[in-house]
JSON list of C-alpha atoms in Angstrom, two decimals:
[
{"chain": "A", "resi": 896, "resn": "MET", "atom": "CA", "xyz": [150.35, 169.46, 140.41]},
{"chain": "A", "resi": 897, "resn": "GLU", "atom": "CA", "xyz": [151.94, 169.23, 143.82]},
{"chain": "A", "resi": 898, "resn": "LEU", "atom": "CA", "xyz": [150.78, 172.73, 144.72]},
{"chain": "A", "resi": 899, "resn": "ARG", "atom": "CA", "xyz": [147.33, 172.16, 143.26]},
{"chain": "A", "resi": 900, "resn": "ARG", "atom": "CA", "xyz": [146.98, 168.99, 145.32]},
{"chain": "A", "resi": 901, "resn": "LYS", "atom": "CA", "xyz": [147.60, 170.99, 148.47]},
{"chain": "A", "resi": 902, "resn": "LYS", "atom": "CA", "xyz": [145.55, 174.13, 147.85]},
{"chain": "A", "resi": 903, "resn": "PRO", "atom": "CA", "xyz": [142.86, 175.68, 145.68]},
{"chain": "A", "resi": 904, "resn": "LEU", "atom": "CA", "xyz": [143.89, 177.16, 142.37]},
{"chain": "A", "resi": 905, "resn": "GLU", "atom": "CA", "xyz": [142.99, 180.67, 143.55]},
{"chain": "A", "resi": 906, "resn": "ARG", "atom": "CA", "xyz": [145.54, 180.47, 146.36]},
{"chain": "A", "resi": 907, "resn": "ILE", "atom": "CA", "xyz": [148.55, 179.47, 144.26]},
{"chain": "A", "resi": 908, "resn": "THR", "atom": "CA", "xyz": [150.82, 182.38, 143.39]},
{"chain": "A", "resi": 909, "resn": "ILE", "atom": "CA", "xyz": [153.09, 182.59, 140.38]},
{"chain": "A", "resi": 910, "resn": "LYS", "atom": "CA", "xyz": [155.99, 183.29, 142.71]},
{"chain": "A", "resi": 911, "resn": "GLU", "atom": "CA", "xyz": [155.28, 180.12, 144.67]},
{"chain": "A", "resi": 912, "resn": "LEU", "atom": "CA", "xyz": [154.85, 178.07, 141.49]},
{"chain": "A", "resi": 913, "resn": "ALA", "atom": "CA", "xyz": [158.05, 179.43, 139.92]},
{"chain": "A", "resi": 914, "resn": "GLU", "atom": "CA", "xyz": [160.05, 178.63, 143.05]},
{"chain": "A", "resi": 915, "resn": "LYS", "atom": "CA", "xyz": [158.65, 175.10, 143.17]},
{"chain": "A", "resi": 916, "resn": "ALA", "atom": "CA", "xyz": [159.41, 174.54, 139.48]},
{"chain": "A", "resi": 917, "resn": "GLU", "atom": "CA", "xyz": [162.81, 176.19, 139.83]},
{"chain": "A", "resi": 918, "resn": "ILE", "atom": "CA", "xyz": [162.11, 178.69, 137.06]},
{"chain": "A", "resi": 919, "resn": "SER", "atom": "CA", "xyz": [161.82, 182.45, 137.00]},
{"chain": "A", "resi": 920, "resn": "LYS", "atom": "CA", "xyz": [158.48, 184.21, 136.92]},
{"chain": "A", "resi": 921, "resn": "ALA", "atom": "CA", "xyz": [159.50, 185.59, 133.51]},
{"chain": "A", "resi": 922, "resn": "THR", "atom": "CA", "xyz": [159.92, 182.04, 132.20]},
{"chain": "A", "resi": 923, "resn": "PHE", "atom": "CA", "xyz": [156.45, 181.16, 133.46]},
{"chain": "A", "resi": 924, "resn": "TYR", "atom": "CA", "xyz": [154.96, 184.17, 131.66]},
{"chain": "A", "resi": 925, "resn": "LEU", "atom": "CA", "xyz": [156.65, 183.17, 128.40]},
{"chain": "A", "resi": 926, "resn": "HIS", "atom": "CA", "xyz": [154.38, 180.12, 128.35]},
{"chain": "A", "resi": 927, "resn": "TYR", "atom": "CA", "xyz": [151.24, 181.11, 130.26]},
{"chain": "A", "resi": 928, "resn": "LYS", "atom": "CA", "xyz": [149.17, 184.25, 130.76]},
{"chain": "A", "resi": 929, "resn": "ASP", "atom": "CA", "xyz": [148.41, 183.41, 134.38]},
{"chain": "A", "resi": 930, "resn": "ILE", "atom": "CA", "xyz": [147.78, 180.51, 136.75]},
{"chain": "A", "resi": 931, "resn": "TYR", "atom": "CA", "xyz": [144.34, 179.95, 135.20]},
{"chain": "A", "resi": 932, "resn": "ASP", "atom": "CA", "xyz": [145.86, 179.58, 131.73]},
{"chain": "A", "resi": 933, "resn": "LEU", "atom": "CA", "xyz": [148.23, 176.91, 133.05]},
{"chain": "A", "resi": 934, "resn": "SER", "atom": "CA", "xyz": [145.36, 175.14, 134.80]},
{"chain": "A", "resi": 935, "resn": "GLU", "atom": "CA", "xyz": [143.21, 175.25, 131.68]},
{"chain": "A", "resi": 936, "resn": "GLN", "atom": "CA", "xyz": [145.99, 173.73, 129.56]},
{"chain": "A", "resi": 937, "resn": "LEU", "atom": "CA", "xyz": [146.46, 170.93, 132.09]},
{"chain": "A", "resi": 938, "resn": "GLN", "atom": "CA", "xyz": [142.71, 170.36, 132.16]},
{"chain": "A", "resi": 939, "resn": "ASP", "atom": "CA", "xyz": [142.67, 170.23, 128.36]},
{"chain": "A", "resi": 940, "resn": "GLU", "atom": "CA", "xyz": [145.21, 167.41, 128.43]},
{"chain": "A", "resi": 941, "resn": "VAL", "atom": "CA", "xyz": [143.10, 165.39, 130.87]},
{"chain": "A", "resi": 942, "resn": "ILE", "atom": "CA", "xyz": [139.91, 165.98, 128.86]},
{"chain": "A", "resi": 943, "resn": "LYS", "atom": "CA", "xyz": [141.68, 164.87, 125.67]},
{"chain": "A", "resi": 944, "resn": "SER", "atom": "CA", "xyz": [142.88, 161.73, 127.47]},
{"chain": "A", "resi": 945, "resn": "ILE", "atom": "CA", "xyz": [139.37, 160.97, 128.69]},
{"chain": "A", "resi": 946, "resn": "PHE", "atom": "CA", "xyz": [137.91, 161.60, 125.24]},
{"chain": "A", "resi": 947, "resn": "ASN", "atom": "CA", "xyz": [140.63, 159.49, 123.58]},
{"chain": "A", "resi": 948, "resn": "GLY", "atom": "CA", "xyz": [139.73, 156.68, 125.98]},
{"chain": "A", "resi": 949, "resn": "LEU", "atom": "CA", "xyz": [136.35, 156.44, 124.29]},
{"chain": "A", "resi": 950, "resn": "ALA", "atom": "CA", "xyz": [136.63, 153.90, 121.49]},
{"chain": "A", "resi": 951, "resn": "HIS", "atom": "CA", "xyz": [133.08, 154.70, 120.40]},
{"chain": "A", "resi": 952, "resn": "PRO", "atom": "CA", "xyz": [132.04, 158.22, 121.45]},
{"chain": "A", "resi": 953, "resn": "GLU", "atom": "CA", "xyz": [129.17, 158.07, 118.96]},
{"chain": "A", "resi": 954, "resn": "TYR", "atom": "CA", "xyz": [127.60, 155.30, 121.07]},
{"chain": "A", "resi": 955, "resn": "CYS", "atom": "CA", "xyz": [126.46, 157.92, 123.59]},
{"chain": "A", "resi": 956, "resn": "LEU", "atom": "CA", "xyz": [123.14, 158.02, 121.71]},
{"chain": "A", "resi": 957, "resn": "THR", "atom": "CA", "xyz": [122.87, 154.49, 120.35]},
{"chain": "A", "resi": 958, "resn": "ASN", "atom": "CA", "xyz": [124.43, 152.13, 122.90]},
{"chain": "A", "resi": 959, "resn": "CYS", "atom": "CA", "xyz": [124.48, 153.66, 126.35]},
{"chain": "A", "resi": 960, "resn": "ALA", "atom": "CA", "xyz": [125.82, 150.56, 128.08]},
{"chain": "A", "resi": 961, "resn": "ILE", "atom": "CA", "xyz": [129.00, 150.42, 126.01]},
{"chain": "A", "resi": 962, "resn": "PHE", "atom": "CA", "xyz": [129.40, 154.19, 126.04]},
{"chain": "A", "resi": 963, "resn": "THR", "atom": "CA", "xyz": [129.05, 154.46, 129.83]},
{"chain": "A", "resi": 964, "resn": "GLU", "atom": "CA", "xyz": [131.49, 151.59, 130.30]},
{"chain": "A", "resi": 965, "resn": "GLU", "atom": "CA", "xyz": [134.07, 153.35, 128.13]},
{"chain": "A", "resi": 966, "resn": "LEU", "atom": "CA", "xyz": [133.40, 156.67, 129.85]},
{"chain": "A", "resi": 967, "resn": "PHE", "atom": "CA", "xyz": [133.71, 155.18, 133.32]},
{"chain": "A", "resi": 968, "resn": "TYR", "atom": "CA", "xyz": [137.00, 153.47, 132.56]},
{"chain": "A", "resi": 969, "resn": "SER", "atom": "CA", "xyz": [138.25, 156.62, 130.91]},
{"chain": "A", "resi": 970, "resn": "PHE", "atom": "CA", "xyz": [137.42, 158.61, 134.07]},
{"chain": "A", "resi": 971, "resn": "TYR", "atom": "CA", "xyz": [138.97, 155.85, 136.15]},
{"chain": "A", "resi": 972, "resn": "SER", "atom": "CA", "xyz": [142.25, 155.95, 134.19]},
{"chain": "A", "resi": 973, "resn": "GLN", "atom": "CA", "xyz": [142.56, 159.68, 134.94]},
{"chain": "A", "resi": 974, "resn": "GLN", "atom": "CA", "xyz": [141.33, 159.50, 138.53]},
{"chain": "A", "resi": 975, "resn": "THR", "atom": "CA", "xyz": [144.30, 161.17, 140.24]},
{"chain": "A", "resi": 976, "resn": "LEU", "atom": "CA", "xyz": [144.47, 164.04, 137.77]},
{"chain": "A", "resi": 977, "resn": "ILE", "atom": "CA", "xyz": [140.70, 164.56, 137.91]},
{"chain": "A", "resi": 978, "resn": "GLU", "atom": "CA", "xyz": [140.82, 164.81, 141.70]},
{"chain": "A", "resi": 979, "resn": "ILE", "atom": "CA", "xyz": [143.60, 167.40, 141.54]},
{"chain": "A", "resi": 980, "resn": "LEU", "atom": "CA", "xyz": [142.64, 169.54, 138.55]},
{"chain": "A", "resi": 981, "resn": "PHE", "atom": "CA", "xyz": [138.86, 169.47, 138.81]},
{"chain": "A", "resi": 982, "resn": "SER", "atom": "CA", "xyz": [138.30, 170.18, 142.47]},
{"chain": "A", "resi": 983, "resn": "GLY", "atom": "CA", "xyz": [136.99, 173.22, 144.30]},
{"chain": "A", "resi": 984, "resn": "THR", "atom": "CA", "xyz": [135.88, 176.00, 141.97]},
{"chain": "A", "resi": 985, "resn": "GLN", "atom": "CA", "xyz": [136.96, 173.86, 139.01]},
{"chain": "A", "resi": 986, "resn": "SER", "atom": "CA", "xyz": [134.64, 170.93, 139.82]},
{"chain": "A", "resi": 987, "resn": "THR", "atom": "CA", "xyz": [132.09, 171.67, 137.09]},
{"chain": "A", "resi": 988, "resn": "VAL", "atom": "CA", "xyz": [134.64, 172.34, 134.36]},
{"chain": "A", "resi": 989, "resn": "LEU", "atom": "CA", "xyz": [135.26, 168.69, 133.49]},
{"chain": "A", "resi": 990, "resn": "LEU", "atom": "CA", "xyz": [131.66, 167.82, 132.69]},
{"chain": "A", "resi": 991, "resn": "VAL", "atom": "CA", "xyz": [130.95, 171.02, 130.79]},
{"chain": "A", "resi": 992, "resn": "ARG", "atom": "CA", "xyz": [134.04, 170.71, 128.63]},
{"chain": "A", "resi": 993, "resn": "LEU", "atom": "CA", "xyz": [133.70, 166.97, 128.08]},
{"chain": "A", "resi": 994, "resn": "GLU", "atom": "CA", "xyz": [130.08, 167.45, 127.02]},
{"chain": "A", "resi": 995, "resn": "GLU", "atom": "CA", "xyz": [131.16, 170.14, 124.55]},
{"chain": "A", "resi": 996, "resn": "GLU", "atom": "CA", "xyz": [133.80, 167.82, 123.05]},
{"chain": "A", "resi": 997, "resn": "LEU", "atom": "CA", "xyz": [131.35, 164.95, 122.77]},
{"chain": "A", "resi": 998, "resn": "MET", "atom": "CA", "xyz": [128.64, 167.17, 121.31]},
{"chain": "A", "resi": 999, "resn": "GLU", "atom": "CA", "xyz": [131.02, 168.27, 118.54]},
{"chain": "A", "resi": 1000, "resn": "CYS", "atom": "CA", "xyz": [131.96, 164.67, 117.79]},
{"chain": "A", "resi": 1001, "resn": "VAL", "atom": "CA", "xyz": [128.34, 163.54, 117.63]},
{"chain": "A", "resi": 1002, "resn": "LYS", "atom": "CA", "xyz": [127.31, 166.55, 115.52]},
{"chain": "A", "resi": 1003, "resn": "MET", "atom": "CA", "xyz": [129.84, 165.59, 112.86]},
{"chain": "A", "resi": 1004, "resn": "GLN", "atom": "CA", "xyz": [127.95, 162.34, 112.33]},
{"chain": "A", "resi": 1005, "resn": "ASN", "atom": "CA", "xyz": [124.50, 163.74, 113.05]},
{"chain": "A", "resi": 1006, "resn": "PRO", "atom": "CA", "xyz": [124.37, 167.51, 112.45]},
{"chain": "A", "resi": 1007, "resn": "GLU", "atom": "CA", "xyz": [120.67, 167.72, 113.27]},
{"chain": "A", "resi": 1008, "resn": "LEU", "atom": "CA", "xyz": [120.69, 166.59, 116.90]},
{"chain": "A", "resi": 1009, "resn": "SER", "atom": "CA", "xyz": [117.29, 166.88, 118.50]},
{"chain": "A", "resi": 1010, "resn": "ASN", "atom": "CA", "xyz": [116.82, 168.40, 121.93]},
{"chain": "A", "resi": 1011, "resn": "VAL", "atom": "CA", "xyz": [116.05, 164.93, 123.27]},
{"chain": "A", "resi": 1012, "resn": "GLU", "atom": "CA", "xyz": [119.36, 163.60, 121.93]},
{"chain": "A", "resi": 1013, "resn": "LYS", "atom": "CA", "xyz": [121.20, 166.54, 123.49]},
{"chain": "A", "resi": 1014, "resn": "MET", "atom": "CA", "xyz": [119.51, 165.81, 126.81]},
{"chain": "A", "resi": 1015, "resn": "ILE", "atom": "CA", "xyz": [120.44, 162.12, 126.55]},
{"chain": "A", "resi": 1016, "resn": "LEU", "atom": "CA", "xyz": [124.05, 163.13, 126.01]},
{"chain": "A", "resi": 1017, "resn": "THR", "atom": "CA", "xyz": [123.99, 165.47, 129.02]},
{"chain": "A", "resi": 1018, "resn": "TYR", "atom": "CA", "xyz": [122.27, 162.88, 131.19]},
{"chain": "A", "resi": 1019, "resn": "THR", "atom": "CA", "xyz": [124.67, 160.10, 130.24]},
{"chain": "A", "resi": 1020, "resn": "ILE", "atom": "CA", "xyz": [127.80, 162.13, 130.88]},
{"chain": "A", "resi": 1021, "resn": "ASN", "atom": "CA", "xyz": [126.61, 163.66, 134.14]},
{"chain": "A", "resi": 1022, "resn": "GLY", "atom": "CA", "xyz": [125.04, 160.46, 135.43]},
{"chain": "A", "resi": 1023, "resn": "ALA", "atom": "CA", "xyz": [128.07, 158.33, 134.66]},
{"chain": "A", "resi": 1024, "resn": "TYR", "atom": "CA", "xyz": [130.38, 160.87, 136.28]},
{"chain": "A", "resi": 1025, "resn": "MET", "atom": "CA", "xyz": [128.30, 161.24, 139.43]},
{"chain": "A", "resi": 1026, "resn": "VAL", "atom": "CA", "xyz": [128.16, 157.46, 139.91]},
{"chain": "A", "resi": 1027, "resn": "TYR", "atom": "CA", "xyz": [131.89, 157.26, 139.20]},
{"chain": "A", "resi": 1028, "resn": "GLN", "atom": "CA", "xyz": [132.62, 159.97, 141.79]},
{"chain": "A", "resi": 1029, "resn": "LYS", "atom": "CA", "xyz": [130.46, 158.41, 144.46]},
{"chain": "A", "resi": 1030, "resn": "TYR", "atom": "CA", "xyz": [131.37, 154.75, 144.04]},
{"chain": "A", "resi": 1031, "resn": "CYS", "atom": "CA", "xyz": [134.74, 154.40, 142.28]},
{"chain": "A", "resi": 1032, "resn": "LYS", "atom": "CA", "xyz": [136.63, 154.10, 145.56]},
{"chain": "A", "resi": 1033, "resn": "THR", "atom": "CA", "xyz": [134.24, 151.82, 147.39]},
{"chain": "A", "resi": 1034, "resn": "LEU", "atom": "CA", "xyz": [133.07, 149.27, 144.82]},
{"chain": "A", "resi": 1035, "resn": "PRO", "atom": "CA", "xyz": [134.88, 147.19, 142.20]},
{"chain": "A", "resi": 1036, "resn": "PRO", "atom": "CA", "xyz": [134.94, 149.10, 138.90]},
{"chain": "A", "resi": 1037, "resn": "GLU", "atom": "CA", "xyz": [133.29, 146.26, 136.98]},
{"chain": "A", "resi": 1038, "resn": "ASP", "atom": "CA", "xyz": [130.28, 146.32, 139.37]},
{"chain": "A", "resi": 1039, "resn": "VAL", "atom": "CA", "xyz": [129.88, 150.07, 138.92]},
{"chain": "A", "resi": 1040, "resn": "VAL", "atom": "CA", "xyz": [130.23, 149.80, 135.14]},
{"chain": "A", "resi": 1041, "resn": "SER", "atom": "CA", "xyz": [127.61, 147.08, 134.96]},
{"chain": "A", "resi": 1042, "resn": "PHE", "atom": "CA", "xyz": [125.15, 149.11, 137.00]},
{"chain": "A", "resi": 1043, "resn": "ILE", "atom": "CA", "xyz": [125.59, 152.44, 135.22]},
{"chain": "A", "resi": 1044, "resn": "GLY", "atom": "CA", "xyz": [125.28, 150.80, 131.82]},
{"chain": "A", "resi": 1045, "resn": "GLN", "atom": "CA", "xyz": [122.01, 149.12, 132.83]},
{"chain": "A", "resi": 1046, "resn": "ALA", "atom": "CA", "xyz": [120.72, 152.31, 134.46]},
{"chain": "A", "resi": 1047, "resn": "ALA", "atom": "CA", "xyz": [121.50, 154.44, 131.40]},
{"chain": "A", "resi": 1048, "resn": "GLU", "atom": "CA", "xyz": [119.69, 152.04, 129.10]},
{"chain": "A", "resi": 1049, "resn": "ALA", "atom": "CA", "xyz": [116.72, 151.73, 131.43]},
{"chain": "A", "resi": 1050, "resn": "VAL", "atom": "CA", "xyz": [116.26, 155.47, 131.95]},
{"chain": "A", "resi": 1051, "resn": "VAL", "atom": "CA", "xyz": [117.01, 156.54, 128.39]},
{"chain": "A", "resi": 1052, "resn": "GLY", "atom": "CA", "xyz": [115.32, 153.51, 126.83]},
{"chain": "A", "resi": 1053, "resn": "ILE", "atom": "CA", "xyz": [118.09, 152.94, 124.27]},
{"chain": "A", "resi": 1054, "resn": "LYS", "atom": "CA", "xyz": [119.57, 149.54, 123.56]}
]
């Protein structure tokens, strides 16, 4: 994490990582295929934490205000890790993978999702994240949560 904070993933070498972790390169390769495999596993942990922070993931289609509030606070609780692991070339990975996780969860309860429902899901996740990214450091979280919940309901038209 320390190396990733300082430089892009593509510029971290296994040698450098092994020295920092005080392990041999062989030990690293016992656990990971390459630096990208390590990064993906760390990202998976953060995505699981974000997803587990959603008390009601199914609300993404039925109660956007509550869902966006949970999503925002879930992003907020992982803020430092998100900034480190999902920066640079990895910036789009979080939203894509989180949307996939959520889509699977929603499909279990509603296997016949319409295209409109899929678009609502995409819009809610991306919109909430973009607002979070832009305003989480400059405004009180409760103000941001209130706004994004109202905006999601107004645009999507779901109460």
